[in-house]
């Protein structure tokens, strides 16, 4: 066969093959598709450590993971784990340690999903780690502007990340929210929410609520920036709604609570993580102190919505109601501290709130009405309470221009600082890390300047500190027990079904106490002061307890730590404990 004949035969064969294929296709189309499905595709893709809305909503029934700032939407910081308990806690030993590689204050905690640990450090670092071994899986480090330092009230702190679907979310010091790939740490998107040069920064863990990423800003004391609570789309970072914590125009009815248009530089930042109540679809978020901090005479009135818990519609951000703890705050007492959602033994649906103003409150979480208020430690800025637990201010303890006002209790840190309390459904106690101290204050006139401290204080002196942990009956407010210590409480708390309460202190001791008596059963010196929060989780069938350590912070903490640093080094990291083999 010559070449021409071969080519002709090949063309004929191809033509026949195409015709046959077309016929078979027609026949296949006419036939019943496999399994009765016209288009059958696997579409299979792994989603490792995926966090669903269902997981978040039922985190209170998930013993293995730590998915929220407060463990669950109720913000209890209670774990159902019992492997580590009152009978064997003395066998707790370090399993691994992570050095953060930075020396700033460390205010963070873990978020844990199926054995993978996510934790932040100061300077906006994020680490993803293997729970049992501490092996680093990935890390993210964000370069920060060189001129950021003077705008930071409390060092370059961060309080943790939220994990939702397949992303990790962090709010940054340079006023952004970043979304990271949960598997490899790559940057998925970033959204700018403010201008750090004005002092408007972000330090706290985001809240995932109703499919949105919700964050609050810092920067009231530095620059008098307006507080804002922002809800972002988790896939794009676009703003869905934004709520301001004080007036931004004279037409706002709340502006009447600020004399002489003082709302314009009034601060009221929203710098701690709020909580979400799925039953009422309300986000409960704390609003901070008004500015200037220590001269209330230039902003007469209640200064709404400073020093309050705001109840916001989760879909729109609209304010439904609020409760104000310290109207016309002249002591920098804030109102940002967390709320814990409890159904008490009288059947009341309440939130519990331990405030820097030195009091523990029970508030009806459906309408903002106060049930009771009790002191946490020594308090003298009030002489009593009126309707709806409104404080009756002691005029002898209000800062003035002509001389210092001495021994104002509590000190501006509290009461209770930002470090979160915990609640156990087993004891029905709320556990509060407390501070017992006072301060001397003198006000001064100060002109507001963009991006600069706006305290209006001539004298700010902290008197000697003590502190510890107290347990209060969540229904009555009655004190159940107290465990005093030589230094103020500087960490959040954790309580477990193993009948334990964990806490850290400024000297570096990480401790476990009995939940019904406060008896200390175990403690370990991590080597430097503790300011972070304890968490617990399981991995490979074993329970672990984690604590972030690293002293420092803003306000007057540098003065407090000055004595400790004579016999203590700085340094930041996380230590993870488990039972000895």
XYZ file of C-alpha atoms in Angstrom, residues 78-274:
197
model
C -16.298 26.328 81.704
C -14.972 23.086 80.183
C -16.740 19.736 80.483
C -13.404 17.903 80.615
C -12.739 15.724 83.660
C -9.522 13.853 82.814
C -7.591 16.409 84.884
C -9.415 16.718 88.202
C -9.095 17.396 91.920
C -7.766 13.888 92.531
C -4.881 13.947 90.043
C -4.095 17.595 89.341
C -0.913 17.286 91.417
C 0.428 15.124 88.571
C 0.171 18.034 86.101
C 3.505 18.658 84.342
C 4.691 20.814 81.414
C 4.379 19.024 78.076
C 5.758 21.706 75.770
C 6.538 25.388 75.618
C 6.386 27.928 72.781
C 8.577 31.043 72.854
C 6.888 33.987 71.156
C 10.234 35.665 70.510
C 9.020 39.060 71.795
C 9.105 40.843 75.140
C 5.895 42.865 75.197
C 2.931 42.081 77.426
C 1.116 38.910 76.339
C -2.671 39.110 76.781
C -3.644 36.237 74.524
C -5.167 32.769 74.773
C -5.677 29.759 72.527
C -8.403 28.893 70.073
C -8.411 25.107 69.515
C -10.040 23.149 66.680
C -9.686 19.349 66.594
C -6.255 19.334 68.201
C -4.865 22.298 66.268
C -3.967 25.246 68.486
C -4.110 28.842 67.244
C -2.574 31.556 69.431
C -1.409 35.143 68.961
C 1.510 37.048 70.416
C 2.212 40.741 70.695
C 3.384 42.486 67.532
C 0.496 40.800 65.663
C 1.942 37.322 65.334
C -0.223 34.233 64.820
C 0.939 30.642 65.385
C -0.760 27.390 64.375
C 0.494 24.413 66.386
C -0.005 20.711 66.835
C -1.741 20.269 70.205
C 0.014 17.166 71.546
C 3.566 18.066 70.487
C 3.680 21.851 70.070
C 5.125 21.419 66.575
C 4.651 24.642 64.634
C 2.528 24.143 61.525
C 2.655 27.726 60.290
C 3.091 31.268 61.544
C 1.974 34.677 60.326
C 3.894 37.845 61.155
C 2.539 41.254 60.214
C 4.924 44.156 59.718
C 3.752 47.121 61.749
C 4.406 50.828 61.086
C 7.451 52.278 62.795
C 5.503 55.228 64.220
C 2.845 53.054 65.869
C 4.460 52.830 69.323
C 3.412 56.204 70.792
C -0.226 55.441 69.937
C -0.336 52.275 72.022
C -1.844 52.599 75.467
C -0.859 49.126 76.658
C 2.074 47.827 74.605
C 1.672 45.892 71.348
C -0.833 43.376 72.734
C -3.294 41.063 71.018
C -5.929 38.853 72.698
C -6.399 36.060 70.188
C -7.967 34.918 66.924
C -11.397 33.712 65.890
C -11.686 30.675 63.613
C -14.685 30.394 61.299
C -15.207 28.077 58.338
C -11.734 27.695 56.791
C -10.246 31.013 57.956
C -8.494 32.497 60.978
C -9.361 36.130 61.810
C -7.175 38.624 63.679
C -7.727 42.308 64.462
C -4.447 44.226 64.178
C -2.778 47.125 65.918
C -2.633 49.102 62.671
C -6.439 49.114 62.425
C -7.029 46.175 60.091
C -8.761 42.837 60.246
C -6.931 40.050 58.417
C -8.308 36.702 57.282
C -5.773 33.869 57.079
C -6.070 30.456 55.487
C -6.534 28.073 58.426
C -4.494 25.335 56.733
C -1.351 27.225 55.706
C -1.602 30.749 57.173
C -1.655 32.580 53.834
C -3.378 35.969 53.741
C -6.850 35.693 52.177
C -7.970 39.319 52.645
C -7.471 42.362 54.829
C -9.855 45.203 55.655
C -8.858 48.626 56.949
C -11.147 49.935 59.705
C -9.406 53.061 60.963
C -6.327 55.280 61.102
C -3.796 54.155 63.706
C -2.174 57.618 63.614
C -5.161 58.978 65.546
C -4.704 56.265 68.191
C -7.525 54.136 66.726
C -6.177 50.573 67.034
C -7.448 47.000 67.506
C -6.257 44.538 70.143
C -8.987 42.002 70.929
C -10.229 38.691 69.583
C -13.058 39.002 67.047
C -16.474 37.507 67.787
C -18.229 35.287 65.242
C -21.970 35.932 65.498
C -24.777 35.150 63.045
C -22.246 34.451 60.290
C -20.443 37.786 60.775
C -16.992 38.749 62.106
C -17.546 41.396 64.792
C -14.729 43.534 66.222
C -14.388 46.524 68.537
C -11.687 49.205 68.565
C -9.295 50.627 71.136
C -8.045 54.197 71.238
C -10.300 56.248 73.477
C -7.639 57.415 75.912
C -5.202 58.139 73.078
C -6.892 60.661 70.819
C -10.421 60.461 72.202
C -11.418 58.324 69.198
C -15.048 57.291 68.931
C -15.729 53.700 69.933
C -17.096 51.521 67.169
C -18.318 47.959 66.815
C -18.029 46.662 63.261
C -19.508 43.560 61.629
C -17.701 42.212 58.559
C -18.562 39.700 55.867
C -16.334 36.656 56.587
C -15.597 35.935 52.922
C -14.741 39.444 51.685
C -14.112 41.693 54.686
C -16.787 44.163 53.553
C -18.557 46.089 56.327
C -22.100 44.817 56.918
C -22.946 47.214 59.764
C -21.168 49.538 62.170
C -22.389 50.906 65.495
C -20.834 53.817 67.393
C -20.688 53.777 71.183
C -21.208 57.518 71.599
C -22.790 60.285 69.507
C -21.161 61.333 66.257
C -23.634 64.158 65.593
C -25.667 66.631 67.628
C -28.877 65.079 66.309
C -28.269 61.892 68.303
C -30.466 62.032 71.451
C -27.505 60.718 73.469
C -25.605 63.931 72.635
C -27.693 65.687 75.291
C -25.884 63.602 77.920
C -22.596 65.315 77.009
C -22.445 68.975 78.075
C -21.012 71.570 75.684
C -20.643 69.145 72.741
C -18.012 67.222 74.701
C -19.075 64.074 72.820
C -16.896 65.219 69.924
C -13.756 64.020 71.731
C -15.458 61.649 74.141
C -13.691 58.341 73.470
C -15.755 55.321 74.701
C -13.791 52.658 72.829
C -15.075 49.081 72.480
C -11.808 47.309 73.177
C -12.859 43.906 74.580
C -14.663 41.000 72.919
C -18.433 40.934 73.282
